[in-house]
mmCIF file with all atom_site columns, C-alpha atoms in Angstrom:
data_model
loop_
_atom_site.group_PDB
_atom_site.id
_atom_site.type_symbol
_atom_site.label_atom_id
_atom_site.label_alt_id
_atom_site.label_comp_id
_atom_site.label_asym_id
_atom_site.label_entity_id
_atom_site.label_seq_id
_atom_site.pdbx_PDB_ins_code
_atom_site.Cartn_x
_atom_site.Cartn_y
_atom_site.Cartn_z
_atom_site.occupancy
_atom_site.B_iso_or_equiv
_atom_site.pdbx_formal_charge
_atom_site.auth_seq_id
_atom_site.auth_comp_id
_atom_site.auth_asym_id
_atom_site.auth_atom_id
_atom_site.pdbx_PDB_model_num
ATOM 1   C CA . UNK A 1 1   ? -156.808 -66.909 -227.667 1.00 88.00 ? 1   UNK A CA 1
ATOM 2   C CA . UNK A 1 2   ? -159.944 -67.345 -225.878 1.00 93.00 ? 2   UNK A CA 1
ATOM 3   C CA . UNK A 1 3   ? -162.256 -64.699 -225.026 1.00 94.00 ? 3   UNK A CA 1
ATOM 4   C CA . UNK A 1 4   ? -161.965 -65.114 -221.257 1.00 94.00 ? 4   UNK A CA 1
ATOM 5   C CA . UNK A 1 5   ? -158.383 -63.918 -221.803 1.00 92.00 ? 5   UNK A CA 1
ATOM 6   C CA . UNK A 1 6   ? -159.408 -60.478 -222.876 1.00 90.00 ? 6   UNK A CA 1
ATOM 7   C CA . UNK A 1 7   ? -162.971 -59.916 -221.878 1.00 92.00 ? 7   UNK A CA 1
ATOM 8   C CA . UNK A 1 8   ? -163.976 -57.408 -219.046 1.00 91.00 ? 8   UNK A CA 1
ATOM 9   C CA . UNK A 1 9   ? -164.874 -59.488 -215.845 1.00 92.00 ? 9   UNK A CA 1
ATOM 10  C CA . UNK A 1 10  ? -167.028 -58.598 -212.818 1.00 89.00 ? 10  UNK A CA 1
ATOM 11  C CA . UNK A 1 11  ? -170.015 -56.636 -214.535 1.00 92.00 ? 11  UNK A CA 1
ATOM 12  C CA . UNK A 1 12  ? -172.256 -54.981 -213.012 1.00 94.00 ? 12  UNK A CA 1
ATOM 13  C CA . UNK A 1 13  ? -175.926 -56.128 -214.080 1.00 95.00 ? 13  UNK A CA 1
ATOM 14  C CA . UNK A 1 14  ? -179.245 -53.791 -214.065 1.00 97.00 ? 14  UNK A CA 1
ATOM 15  C CA . UNK A 1 15  ? -182.821 -54.868 -213.375 1.00 97.00 ? 15  UNK A CA 1
ATOM 16  C CA . UNK A 1 16  ? -185.377 -54.637 -215.926 1.00 97.00 ? 16  UNK A CA 1
ATOM 17  C CA . UNK A 1 17  ? -187.518 -52.337 -213.557 1.00 97.00 ? 17  UNK A CA 1
ATOM 18  C CA . UNK A 1 18  ? -184.659 -50.096 -212.838 1.00 98.00 ? 18  UNK A CA 1
ATOM 19  C CA . UNK A 1 19  ? -185.356 -46.394 -214.266 1.00 98.00 ? 19  UNK A CA 1
ATOM 20  C CA . UNK A 1 20  ? -183.440 -45.012 -217.199 1.00 98.00 ? 20  UNK A CA 1
ATOM 21  C CA . UNK A 1 21  ? -181.926 -42.598 -214.441 1.00 97.00 ? 21  UNK A CA 1
ATOM 22  C CA . UNK A 1 22  ? -180.486 -45.438 -212.349 1.00 98.00 ? 22  UNK A CA 1
ATOM 23  C CA . UNK A 1 23  ? -178.860 -47.049 -215.846 1.00 98.00 ? 23  UNK A CA 1
ATOM 24  C CA . UNK A 1 24  ? -177.446 -43.523 -216.914 1.00 97.00 ? 24  UNK A CA 1
ATOM 25  C CA . UNK A 1 25  ? -175.995 -42.969 -213.354 1.00 97.00 ? 25  UNK A CA 1
ATOM 26  C CA . UNK A 1 26  ? -174.338 -46.822 -213.339 1.00 97.00 ? 26  UNK A CA 1
ATOM 27  C CA . UNK A 1 27  ? -172.988 -46.206 -216.782 1.00 96.00 ? 27  UNK A CA 1
ATOM 28  C CA . UNK A 1 28  ? -171.294 -42.896 -215.839 1.00 97.00 ? 28  UNK A CA 1
ATOM 29  C CA . UNK A 1 29  ? -170.079 -44.327 -212.785 1.00 96.00 ? 29  UNK A CA 1
ATOM 30  C CA . UNK A 1 30  ? -168.308 -47.215 -214.782 1.00 93.00 ? 30  UNK A CA 1
ATOM 31  C CA . UNK A 1 31  ? -167.315 -45.231 -217.872 1.00 92.00 ? 31  UNK A CA 1
ATOM 32  C CA . UNK A 1 32  ? -169.352 -47.588 -219.942 1.00 90.00 ? 32  UNK A CA 1
ATOM 33  C CA . UNK A 1 33  ? -171.927 -46.968 -222.528 1.00 92.00 ? 33  UNK A CA 1
ATOM 34  C CA . UNK A 1 34  ? -173.689 -50.553 -221.711 1.00 94.00 ? 34  UNK A CA 1
ATOM 35  C CA . UNK A 1 35  ? -175.295 -52.595 -219.040 1.00 96.00 ? 35  UNK A CA 1
ATOM 36  C CA . UNK A 1 36  ? -176.544 -56.243 -219.297 1.00 96.00 ? 36  UNK A CA 1
ATOM 37  C CA . UNK A 1 37  ? -180.073 -56.526 -217.820 1.00 97.00 ? 37  UNK A CA 1
ATOM 38  C CA . UNK A 1 38  ? -180.657 -59.659 -215.630 1.00 93.00 ? 38  UNK A CA 1
ATOM 39  C CA . UNK A 1 39  ? -183.752 -61.133 -213.886 1.00 90.00 ? 39  UNK A CA 1
ATOM 40  C CA . UNK A 1 40  ? -183.894 -64.067 -211.678 1.00 85.00 ? 40  UNK A CA 1
ATOM 41  C CA . UNK A 1 41  ? -180.090 -64.883 -212.367 1.00 78.00 ? 41  UNK A CA 1
ATOM 42  C CA . UNK A 1 42  ? -180.782 -64.795 -216.177 1.00 85.00 ? 42  UNK A CA 1
ATOM 43  C CA . UNK A 1 43  ? -179.596 -62.426 -218.851 1.00 91.00 ? 43  UNK A CA 1
ATOM 44  C CA . UNK A 1 44  ? -182.934 -61.018 -220.178 1.00 93.00 ? 44  UNK A CA 1
ATOM 45  C CA . UNK A 1 45  ? -181.449 -57.974 -222.193 1.00 95.00 ? 45  UNK A CA 1
ATOM 46  C CA . UNK A 1 46  ? -178.654 -55.197 -222.654 1.00 96.00 ? 46  UNK A CA 1
ATOM 47  C CA . UNK A 1 47  ? -179.302 -51.608 -222.529 1.00 97.00 ? 47  UNK A CA 1
ATOM 48  C CA . UNK A 1 48  ? -176.638 -48.884 -223.890 1.00 95.00 ? 48  UNK A CA 1
ATOM 49  C CA . UNK A 1 49  ? -176.450 -45.039 -223.596 1.00 95.00 ? 49  UNK A CA 1
ATOM 50  C CA . UNK A 1 50  ? -177.864 -44.817 -227.190 1.00 94.00 ? 50  UNK A CA 1
ATOM 51  C CA . UNK A 1 51  ? -180.820 -46.777 -226.176 1.00 96.00 ? 51  UNK A CA 1
ATOM 52  C CA . UNK A 1 52  ? -181.456 -44.377 -223.176 1.00 97.00 ? 52  UNK A CA 1
ATOM 53  C CA . UNK A 1 53  ? -181.183 -41.433 -226.005 1.00 96.00 ? 53  UNK A CA 1
ATOM 54  C CA . UNK A 1 54  ? -183.157 -42.733 -228.819 1.00 95.00 ? 54  UNK A CA 1
ATOM 55  C CA . UNK A 1 55  ? -185.465 -45.178 -227.551 1.00 95.00 ? 55  UNK A CA 1
ATOM 56  C CA . UNK A 1 56  ? -186.006 -43.422 -224.264 1.00 96.00 ? 56  UNK A CA 1
ATOM 57  C CA . UNK A 1 57  ? -185.499 -39.656 -224.487 1.00 94.00 ? 57  UNK A CA 1
ATOM 58  C CA . UNK A 1 58  ? -186.037 -38.843 -228.183 1.00 95.00 ? 58  UNK A CA 1
ATOM 59  C CA . UNK A 1 59  ? -189.388 -41.001 -227.784 1.00 95.00 ? 59  UNK A CA 1
ATOM 60  C CA . UNK A 1 60  ? -190.550 -38.774 -225.001 1.00 95.00 ? 60  UNK A CA 1
ATOM 61  C CA . UNK A 1 61  ? -190.018 -41.168 -222.001 1.00 96.00 ? 61  UNK A CA 1
ATOM 62  C CA . UNK A 1 62  ? -188.636 -39.431 -218.894 1.00 95.00 ? 62  UNK A CA 1
ATOM 63  C CA . UNK A 1 63  ? -185.738 -40.322 -216.517 1.00 96.00 ? 63  UNK A CA 1
ATOM 64  C CA . UNK A 1 64  ? -188.093 -42.529 -214.392 1.00 97.00 ? 64  UNK A CA 1
ATOM 65  C CA . UNK A 1 65  ? -188.865 -44.661 -217.321 1.00 98.00 ? 65  UNK A CA 1
ATOM 66  C CA . UNK A 1 66  ? -188.165 -48.391 -216.902 1.00 98.00 ? 66  UNK A CA 1
ATOM 67  C CA . UNK A 1 67  ? -185.229 -49.891 -218.544 1.00 98.00 ? 67  UNK A CA 1
ATOM 68  C CA . UNK A 1 68  ? -187.174 -52.688 -220.090 1.00 97.00 ? 68  UNK A CA 1
ATOM 69  C CA . UNK A 1 69  ? -189.333 -50.053 -222.287 1.00 97.00 ? 69  UNK A CA 1
ATOM 70  C CA . UNK A 1 70  ? -185.620 -49.285 -224.053 1.00 97.00 ? 70  UNK A CA 1
ATOM 71  C CA . UNK A 1 71  ? -183.675 -52.533 -223.415 1.00 97.00 ? 71  UNK A CA 1
ATOM 72  C CA . UNK A 1 72  ? -182.929 -54.973 -226.181 1.00 94.00 ? 72  UNK A CA 1
ATOM 73  C CA . UNK A 1 73  ? -184.243 -58.261 -225.466 1.00 93.00 ? 73  UNK A CA 1
ATOM 74  C CA . UNK A 1 74  ? -182.522 -60.568 -228.044 1.00 91.00 ? 74  UNK A CA 1
ATOM 75  C CA . UNK A 1 75  ? -179.137 -60.500 -226.713 1.00 93.00 ? 75  UNK A CA 1
ATOM 76  C CA . UNK A 1 76  ? -176.272 -62.317 -228.722 1.00 94.00 ? 76  UNK A CA 1
ATOM 77  C CA . UNK A 1 77  ? -173.848 -63.797 -226.469 1.00 95.00 ? 77  UNK A CA 1
ATOM 78  C CA . UNK A 1 78  ? -170.772 -65.685 -226.835 1.00 96.00 ? 78  UNK A CA 1
ATOM 79  C CA . UNK A 1 79  ? -169.179 -68.435 -224.462 1.00 97.00 ? 79  UNK A CA 1
ATOM 80  C CA . UNK A 1 80  ? -165.722 -67.568 -222.442 1.00 96.00 ? 80  UNK A CA 1
ATOM 81  C CA . UNK A 1 81  ? -164.167 -70.520 -224.112 1.00 97.00 ? 81  UNK A CA 1
ATOM 82  C CA . UNK A 1 82  ? -164.588 -69.331 -227.609 1.00 96.00 ? 82  UNK A CA 1
ATOM 83  C CA . UNK A 1 83  ? -161.642 -68.248 -229.882 1.00 93.00 ? 83  UNK A CA 1
ATOM 84  C CA . UNK A 1 84  ? -161.299 -64.481 -230.427 1.00 89.00 ? 84  UNK A CA 1
ATOM 85  C CA . UNK A 1 85  ? -161.357 -64.676 -234.306 1.00 87.00 ? 85  UNK A CA 1
ATOM 86  C CA . UNK A 1 86  ? -164.563 -66.739 -234.271 1.00 91.00 ? 86  UNK A CA 1
ATOM 87  C CA . UNK A 1 87  ? -166.056 -64.167 -231.833 1.00 92.00 ? 87  UNK A CA 1
ATOM 88  C CA . UNK A 1 88  ? -165.049 -61.012 -233.716 1.00 87.00 ? 88  UNK A CA 1
ATOM 89  C CA . UNK A 1 89  ? -166.451 -62.500 -236.994 1.00 88.00 ? 89  UNK A CA 1
ATOM 90  C CA . UNK A 1 90  ? -169.826 -62.784 -234.964 1.00 91.00 ? 90  UNK A CA 1
ATOM 91  C CA . UNK A 1 91  ? -169.633 -59.370 -233.882 1.00 90.00 ? 91  UNK A CA 1
ATOM 92  C CA . UNK A 1 92  ? -168.929 -58.263 -237.513 1.00 86.00 ? 92  UNK A CA 1
ATOM 93  C CA . UNK A 1 93  ? -171.678 -60.094 -238.836 1.00 88.00 ? 93  UNK A CA 1
ATOM 94  C CA . UNK A 1 94  ? -174.151 -59.012 -236.445 1.00 90.00 ? 94  UNK A CA 1
ATOM 95  C CA . UNK A 1 95  ? -172.643 -55.367 -236.366 1.00 86.00 ? 95  UNK A CA 1
ATOM 96  C CA . UNK A 1 96  ? -172.347 -55.432 -232.417 1.00 88.00 ? 96  UNK A CA 1
ATOM 97  C CA . UNK A 1 97  ? -169.145 -53.309 -230.726 1.00 86.00 ? 97  UNK A CA 1
ATOM 98  C CA . UNK A 1 98  ? -169.884 -55.309 -227.454 1.00 91.00 ? 98  UNK A CA 1
ATOM 99  C CA . UNK A 1 99  ? -171.042 -58.757 -226.494 1.00 94.00 ? 99  UNK A CA 1
ATOM 100 C CA . UNK A 1 100 ? -171.730 -60.410 -223.257 1.00 96.00 ? 100 UNK A CA 1
ATOM 101 C CA . UNK A 1 101 ? -169.820 -63.397 -222.407 1.00 95.00 ? 101 UNK A CA 1
ATOM 102 C CA . UNK A 1 102 ? -171.537 -66.544 -220.613 1.00 94.00 ? 102 UNK A CA 1
ATOM 103 C CA . UNK A 1 103 ? -170.345 -69.736 -219.345 1.00 93.00 ? 103 UNK A CA 1
ATOM 104 C CA . UNK A 1 104 ? -171.298 -73.169 -220.872 1.00 92.00 ? 104 UNK A CA 1
ATOM 105 C CA . UNK A 1 105 ? -173.714 -73.147 -217.810 1.00 90.00 ? 105 UNK A CA 1
ATOM 106 C CA . UNK A 1 106 ? -175.277 -70.192 -219.281 1.00 86.00 ? 106 UNK A CA 1
ATOM 107 C CA . UNK A 1 107 ? -174.150 -67.644 -216.229 1.00 89.00 ? 107 UNK A CA 1
ATOM 108 C CA . UNK A 1 108 ? -172.906 -64.059 -217.060 1.00 92.00 ? 108 UNK A CA 1
ATOM 109 C CA . UNK A 1 109 ? -169.060 -64.086 -216.870 1.00 93.00 ? 109 UNK A CA 1
ATOM 110 C CA . UNK A 1 110 ? -168.159 -60.636 -218.534 1.00 94.00 ? 110 UNK A CA 1
ATOM 111 C CA . UNK A 1 111 ? -168.515 -58.674 -221.533 1.00 94.00 ? 111 UNK A CA 1
ATOM 112 C CA . UNK A 1 112 ? -166.200 -58.074 -224.414 1.00 93.00 ? 112 UNK A CA 1
ATOM 113 C CA . UNK A 1 113 ? -166.163 -55.012 -226.612 1.00 88.00 ? 113 UNK A CA 1
ATOM 114 C CA . UNK A 1 114 ? -164.127 -53.992 -229.701 1.00 85.00 ? 114 UNK A CA 1
ATOM 115 C CA . UNK A 1 115 ? -162.168 -52.027 -227.193 1.00 81.00 ? 115 UNK A CA 1
ATOM 116 C CA . UNK A 1 116 ? -161.283 -54.950 -225.232 1.00 83.00 ? 116 UNK A CA 1
ATOM 117 C CA . UNK A 1 117 ? -159.958 -57.034 -228.300 1.00 79.00 ? 117 UNK A CA 1
ATOM 118 C CA . UNK A 1 118 ? -158.086 -54.026 -229.714 1.00 78.00 ? 118 UNK A CA 1
ATOM 119 C CA . UNK A 1 119 ? -156.271 -53.715 -226.100 1.00 78.00 ? 119 UNK A CA 1
ATOM 120 C CA . UNK A 1 120 ? -156.080 -57.181 -225.056 1.00 71.00 ? 120 UNK A CA 1
ATOM 121 C CA . UNK A 1 121 ? -156.259 -59.468 -228.125 1.00 62.00 ? 121 UNK A CA 1
ATOM 122 C CA . UNK A 1 122 ? -155.496 -58.767 -231.835 1.00 62.00 ? 122 UNK A CA 1
ATOM 123 C CA . UNK A 1 123 ? -155.833 -55.167 -232.968 1.00 60.00 ? 123 UNK A CA 1
ATOM 124 C CA . UNK A 1 124 ? -155.634 -56.087 -236.501 1.00 58.00 ? 124 UNK A CA 1
ATOM 125 C CA . UNK A 1 125 ? -158.552 -58.153 -236.170 1.00 57.00 ? 125 UNK A CA 1
ATOM 126 C CA . UNK A 1 126 ? -160.545 -55.571 -233.985 1.00 57.00 ? 126 UNK A CA 1
ATOM 127 C CA . UNK A 1 127 ? -160.137 -52.914 -236.526 1.00 61.00 ? 127 UNK A CA 1
ATOM 128 C CA . UNK A 1 128 ? -161.342 -55.389 -239.573 1.00 60.00 ? 128 UNK A CA 1
ATOM 129 C CA . UNK A 1 129 ? -164.404 -56.223 -237.725 1.00 55.00 ? 129 UNK A CA 1
ATOM 130 C CA . UNK A 1 130 ? -164.797 -52.461 -236.864 1.00 58.00 ? 130 UNK A CA 1
ATOM 131 C CA . UNK A 1 131 ? -165.078 -51.864 -240.330 1.00 56.00 ? 131 UNK A CA 1
ATOM 132 C CA . UNK A 1 132 ? -167.838 -54.263 -240.865 1.00 54.00 ? 132 UNK A CA 1
ATOM 133 C CA . UNK A 1 133 ? -169.694 -53.248 -237.800 1.00 55.00 ? 133 UNK A CA 1
ATOM 134 C CA . UNK A 1 134 ? -169.589 -49.800 -239.100 1.00 56.00 ? 134 UNK A CA 1
ATOM 135 C CA . UNK A 1 135 ? -171.832 -50.361 -242.015 1.00 56.00 ? 135 UNK A CA 1
ATOM 136 C CA . UNK A 1 136 ? -175.539 -48.873 -241.606 1.00 59.00 ? 136 UNK A CA 1
ATOM 137 C CA . UNK A 1 137 ? -177.862 -51.361 -240.715 1.00 56.00 ? 137 UNK A CA 1
ATOM 138 C CA . UNK A 1 138 ? -178.343 -54.712 -239.065 1.00 51.00 ? 138 UNK A CA 1
ATOM 139 C CA . UNK A 1 139 ? -180.562 -56.719 -236.613 1.00 50.00 ? 139 UNK A CA 1
ATOM 140 C CA . UNK A 1 140 ? -179.502 -54.018 -233.672 1.00 46.00 ? 140 UNK A CA 1
ATOM 141 C CA . UNK A 1 141 ? -180.058 -50.776 -235.719 1.00 50.00 ? 141 UNK A CA 1
ATOM 142 C CA . UNK A 1 142 ? -181.795 -48.150 -233.786 1.00 49.00 ? 142 UNK A CA 1
ATOM 143 C CA . UNK A 1 143 ? -184.333 -47.896 -236.906 1.00 53.00 ? 143 UNK A CA 1
ATOM 144 C CA . UNK A 1 144 ? -185.046 -51.617 -236.602 1.00 52.00 ? 144 UNK A CA 1
ATOM 145 C CA . UNK A 1 145 ? -187.184 -51.047 -233.574 1.00 46.00 ? 145 UNK A CA 1
#
């Protein structure tokens, strides 16, 4: 099964110059914990509800602070034609619960989450990946910044 068969499509993209308030409102409206951040038709980062709380509020930034101040600029992506098993293994190794999905011409076409994979893909594989992801540490740990 390919990632394109189980990803979430029509993803809302935030601008790095939008406020944390804007990002939080968009997440609330979407019932999501992450937004891709784009600029000039390119993916430049990801911002999560945890980024807002830990890198934003906990560090004294207010609701008018910019997304660029708290987002993760190093974004690991997968391609829409990749196999689910390969992407899950990558997510496990990188300790990521969500990953942007891009086309081969590098355009954002969706996001895949462990929830998407458990619901629409292979639940056993998603559970196995979650076990590895749940281990402390990794490049995207909040303490690494």
